[in-house]
Amino acid sequence: MADAALRLQNLFEQLLGAPLPVRIRAWDGSHAGPPGAPTLVVRNRRALRRLLFKPGELGLARAWVAGDLDIEGDLYTALGLMAGLIWERGEDARGLVEALRDPEVRAAVRGLVKLAGPPLPPAPPPEEVRRTRGHLHTKRTDKRAISHHYDVGNDFYELVLGPSMVYSCAYWPAPPAEGGTLEDAQRDKLELVSRKLDLRPGQRLLDVGCGWGSMAIHAAREHGVSVVGVTLSQEQAAYARKRVADEGLTDRVEIRVQDYRDVADGPYDAISSIGMAEHVGAERYLEYATDLHRLLKPGGRLLNHQIARRPQQDEAAYHVDEFIDAYVFPDGELAPIGTTVTQLERAGFEVRDVESIREHYALTLRRWVANLESDWATAIRLVSPGRARVWQLYMAASALSFERNRIGVNQVLAVKTPDSGASGMPLRARVWGAPGEA
């Protein structure tokens, strides 16, 4: 009798203490759960062994990346339904230990062990980061972490990001339903950054974490500035240099494979850091801010565009998301916006403007997911099925997190205000705006 799905439903509900909001289809073809709901497909018993040997988020991630688990139906709906039950409750090992004191929970675990078969832990998928001992956020470890995320193939990023090749939150003056494209929104974001920095012909801009060169090219082409872009990714640098040459901007744009800590040819009139500071780490953040302050001229501006998390009652309890750390951004860390502002001020900056664009990132991520899913066969050919599944889950789950205010993204405009106090800022704080914005 094919009854694995019903047994799984009963066991999961015992573990979770609540009805399972999705359907289950098991490896034996059986179904269970609420009709019409998205379906969690458990393709084999190996998925259960992954969950038992690494309970919580990392076990689920390994099963997803390996293809042992899948979802039929709307991915966003399924993730939203499961978020409060599996993705959040299951990720705290201390909470799991506490739950195991309940006899019913222990009985459910024993049932899963029996259903899973011989207790051999499956090897992690090859897409998972292999950890080495040593300090975080040294130049060597940062370069390795950046390579893991960005050196997966420029063709793959072209498929996901589209022609703009901008891997950060776009800026949508109008809802996408009104006709705005992702490329328009990314161009408007680059222009918004340029206006906040007040870029003018003849100035020097340092673009920290320059990616595939989009900000550098926009600033040089549209505002006449000279740009130095730095990245730790060899693949990004090669791609960016070709784009610069194709635009005829080699006399104004230099792309370097260089750590921002090694930049020594300041001062610059302005610095843009877009989607890079998440890689810096809490212990190094003041050093990061101080280095950028050092590289600016008096009166120079910094635009720091960075994802933020919500503050916790006990900040010491913060830990990096296991899935993100193992598969997406190794060693990445998020900080509350208040912490970021404080560290910038400690470094000597005067913070003049903070703009939250949280909802814009949700819109951006949904467009990236749509790009990926629309050409899935090409995506898995360019990277691997597991790598494509990493990006699909990461971007879809992140879109929900932005929509639900679990994380945010902010543009912080700061000035290296001289001792005279002359910041060079206009009296009206909001004189900038993206094209098309009233």
PDB file of N, CA and C in Angstrom, residues 170-175 178 184-185 187-189 191-193 195-196 353 355-357 360 411 428-438:
ATOM      1  N   ALA A 170      17.083  47.273  -8.247  1.00  0.00           N
ATOM      2  CA  ALA A 170      16.707  48.305  -9.210  1.00  0.00           C
ATOM      3  C   ALA A 170      15.825  49.353  -8.529  1.00  0.00           C
ATOM      4  N   TYR A 171      15.510  50.407  -9.267  1.00  0.00           N
ATOM      5  CA  TYR A 171      14.702  51.506  -8.720  1.00  0.00           C
ATOM      6  C   TYR A 171      13.526  51.716  -9.662  1.00  0.00           C
ATOM      7  N   TRP A 172      12.324  51.487  -9.148  1.00  0.00           N
ATOM      8  CA  TRP A 172      11.118  51.480  -9.972  1.00  0.00           C
ATOM      9  C   TRP A 172      10.288  52.731  -9.682  1.00  0.00           C
ATOM     10  N   PRO A 173      10.417  53.798 -10.489  1.00  0.00           N
ATOM     11  CA  PRO A 173       9.583  54.985 -10.278  1.00  0.00           C
ATOM     12  C   PRO A 173       8.099  54.687 -10.416  1.00  0.00           C
ATOM     13  N   ALA A 174       7.765  53.662 -11.204  1.00  0.00           N
ATOM     14  CA  ALA A 174       6.369  53.252 -11.385  1.00  0.00           C
ATOM     15  C   ALA A 174       6.308  51.734 -11.291  1.00  0.00           C
ATOM     16  N   PRO A 175       5.174  51.159 -10.902  1.00  0.00           N
ATOM     17  CA  PRO A 175       5.063  49.696 -10.828  1.00  0.00           C
ATOM     18  C   PRO A 175       5.337  49.047 -12.175  1.00  0.00           C
ATOM     19  N   GLU A 178       2.834  48.902 -14.998  1.00  0.00           N
ATOM     20  CA  GLU A 178       2.556  50.077 -15.824  1.00  0.00           C
ATOM     21  C   GLU A 178       3.512  50.190 -17.008  1.00  0.00           C
ATOM     22  N   ASP A 184      15.046  49.439 -17.600  1.00  0.00           N
ATOM     23  CA  ASP A 184      14.734  50.837 -17.276  1.00  0.00           C
ATOM     24  C   ASP A 184      14.980  51.105 -15.792  1.00  0.00           C
ATOM     25  N   ALA A 185      14.517  50.178 -14.951  1.00  0.00           N
ATOM     26  CA  ALA A 185      14.644  50.368 -13.503  1.00  0.00           C
ATOM     27  C   ALA A 185      16.097  50.334 -13.057  1.00  0.00           C
ATOM     28  N   ARG A 187      18.692  51.221 -14.968  1.00  0.00           N
ATOM     29  CA  ARG A 187      19.272  52.482 -15.430  1.00  0.00           C
ATOM     30  C   ARG A 187      18.885  53.617 -14.487  1.00  0.00           C
ATOM     31  N   ASP A 188      17.627  53.626 -14.053  1.00  0.00           N
ATOM     32  CA  ASP A 188      17.171  54.673 -13.144  1.00  0.00           C
ATOM     33  C   ASP A 188      17.887  54.586 -11.797  1.00  0.00           C
ATOM     34  N   LYS A 189      18.210  53.364 -11.347  1.00  0.00           N
ATOM     35  CA  LYS A 189      18.966  53.224 -10.091  1.00  0.00           C
ATOM     36  C   LYS A 189      20.374  53.822 -10.233  1.00  0.00           C
ATOM     37  N   GLU A 191      21.304  56.097 -12.290  1.00  0.00           N
ATOM     38  CA  GLU A 191      21.178  57.550 -12.382  1.00  0.00           C
ATOM     39  C   GLU A 191      20.870  58.158 -11.022  1.00  0.00           C
ATOM     40  N   LEU A 192      20.064  57.485 -10.219  1.00  0.00           N
ATOM     41  CA  LEU A 192      19.770  57.970  -8.875  1.00  0.00           C
ATOM     42  C   LEU A 192      21.055  58.057  -8.043  1.00  0.00           C
ATOM     43  N   VAL A 193      21.884  57.023  -8.121  1.00  0.00           N
ATOM     44  CA  VAL A 193      23.170  57.038  -7.415  1.00  0.00           C
ATOM     45  C   VAL A 193      24.029  58.198  -7.913  1.00  0.00           C
ATOM     46  N   ARG A 195      23.121  61.024  -9.241  1.00  0.00           N
ATOM     47  CA  ARG A 195      22.605  62.325  -8.796  1.00  0.00           C
ATOM     48  C   ARG A 195      22.865  62.553  -7.316  1.00  0.00           C
ATOM     49  N   LYS A 196      22.737  61.511  -6.527  1.00  0.00           N
ATOM     50  CA  LYS A 196      23.038  61.678  -5.104  1.00  0.00           C
ATOM     51  C   LYS A 196      24.504  62.025  -4.880  1.00  0.00           C
ATOM     52  N   ASP A 353      21.633  61.439   4.282  1.00  0.00           N
ATOM     53  CA  ASP A 353      20.355  60.954   3.767  1.00  0.00           C
ATOM     54  C   ASP A 353      20.345  59.431   3.824  1.00  0.00           C
ATOM     55  N   GLU A 355      17.713  56.394   2.438  1.00  0.00           N
ATOM     56  CA  GLU A 355      16.496  56.079   1.696  1.00  0.00           C
ATOM     57  C   GLU A 355      16.304  54.569   1.670  1.00  0.00           C
ATOM     58  N   SER A 356      15.172  54.119   2.173  1.00  0.00           N
ATOM     59  CA  SER A 356      14.827  52.707   2.105  1.00  0.00           C
ATOM     60  C   SER A 356      14.138  52.417   0.774  1.00  0.00           C
ATOM     61  N   ILE A 357      14.627  51.386   0.088  1.00  0.00           N
ATOM     62  CA  ILE A 357      14.007  50.982  -1.179  1.00  0.00           C
ATOM     63  C   ILE A 357      13.662  49.486  -1.113  1.00  0.00           C
ATOM     64  N   HIS A 360      11.391  47.852  -3.672  1.00  0.00           N
ATOM     65  CA  HIS A 360      12.012  47.806  -4.997  1.00  0.00           C
ATOM     66  C   HIS A 360      12.807  46.517  -5.194  1.00  0.00           C
ATOM     67  N   GLN A 411      19.894  53.060   0.754  1.00  0.00           N
ATOM     68  CA  GLN A 411      20.965  53.883   0.213  1.00  0.00           C
ATOM     69  C   GLN A 411      21.301  54.953   1.248  1.00  0.00           C
ATOM     70  N   ARG A 428      17.885  71.731   0.558  1.00  0.00           N
ATOM     71  CA  ARG A 428      16.829  70.745   0.392  1.00  0.00           C
ATOM     72  C   ARG A 428      17.470  69.387   0.200  1.00  0.00           C
ATOM     73  N   ALA A 429      17.122  68.441   1.043  1.00  0.00           N
ATOM     74  CA  ALA A 429      17.776  67.137   1.013  1.00  0.00           C
ATOM     75  C   ALA A 429      17.398  66.327  -0.218  1.00  0.00           C
ATOM     76  N   ARG A 430      16.163  66.473  -0.712  1.00  0.00           N
ATOM     77  CA  ARG A 430      15.704  65.617  -1.795  1.00  0.00           C
ATOM     78  C   ARG A 430      15.590  66.386  -3.104  1.00  0.00           C
ATOM     79  N   VAL A 431      16.720  66.785  -3.653  1.00  0.00           N
ATOM     80  CA  VAL A 431      16.696  67.446  -4.948  1.00  0.00           C
ATOM     81  C   VAL A 431      16.985  66.456  -6.060  1.00  0.00           C
ATOM     82  N   TRP A 432      17.340  65.214  -5.710  1.00  0.00           N
ATOM     83  CA  TRP A 432      17.584  64.204  -6.726  1.00  0.00           C
ATOM     84  C   TRP A 432      16.301  63.416  -6.966  1.00  0.00           C
ATOM     85  N   GLY A 433      16.343  62.632  -7.982  1.00  0.00           N
ATOM     86  CA  GLY A 433      15.220  61.770  -8.310  1.00  0.00           C
ATOM     87  C   GLY A 433      15.515  61.063  -9.620  1.00  0.00           C
ATOM     88  N   ALA A 434      15.061  59.857  -9.728  1.00  0.00           N
ATOM     89  CA  ALA A 434      15.286  59.108 -10.945  1.00  0.00           C
ATOM     90  C   ALA A 434      14.416  59.645 -12.064  1.00  0.00           C
ATOM     91  N   PRO A 435      14.836  59.466 -13.314  1.00  0.00           N
ATOM     92  CA  PRO A 435      13.991  59.899 -14.432  1.00  0.00           C
ATOM     93  C   PRO A 435      12.592  59.304 -14.321  1.00  0.00           C
ATOM     94  N   GLY A 436      11.610  60.142 -14.576  1.00  0.00           N
ATOM     95  CA  GLY A 436      10.233  59.672 -14.511  1.00  0.00           C
ATOM     96  C   GLY A 436       9.610  59.813 -13.147  1.00  0.00           C
ATOM     97  N   GLU A 437      10.390  60.227 -12.138  1.00  0.00           N
ATOM     98  CA  GLU A 437       9.870  60.375 -10.794  1.00  0.00           C
ATOM     99  C   GLU A 437       9.425  61.804 -10.579  1.00  0.00           C
ATOM    100  N   ALA A 438       8.233  61.960 -10.043  1.00  0.00           N
ATOM    101  CA  ALA A 438       7.710  63.302  -9.819  1.00  0.00           C
ATOM    102  C   ALA A 438       8.443  63.996  -8.691  1.00  0.00           C
TER     103      ALA A 438
END
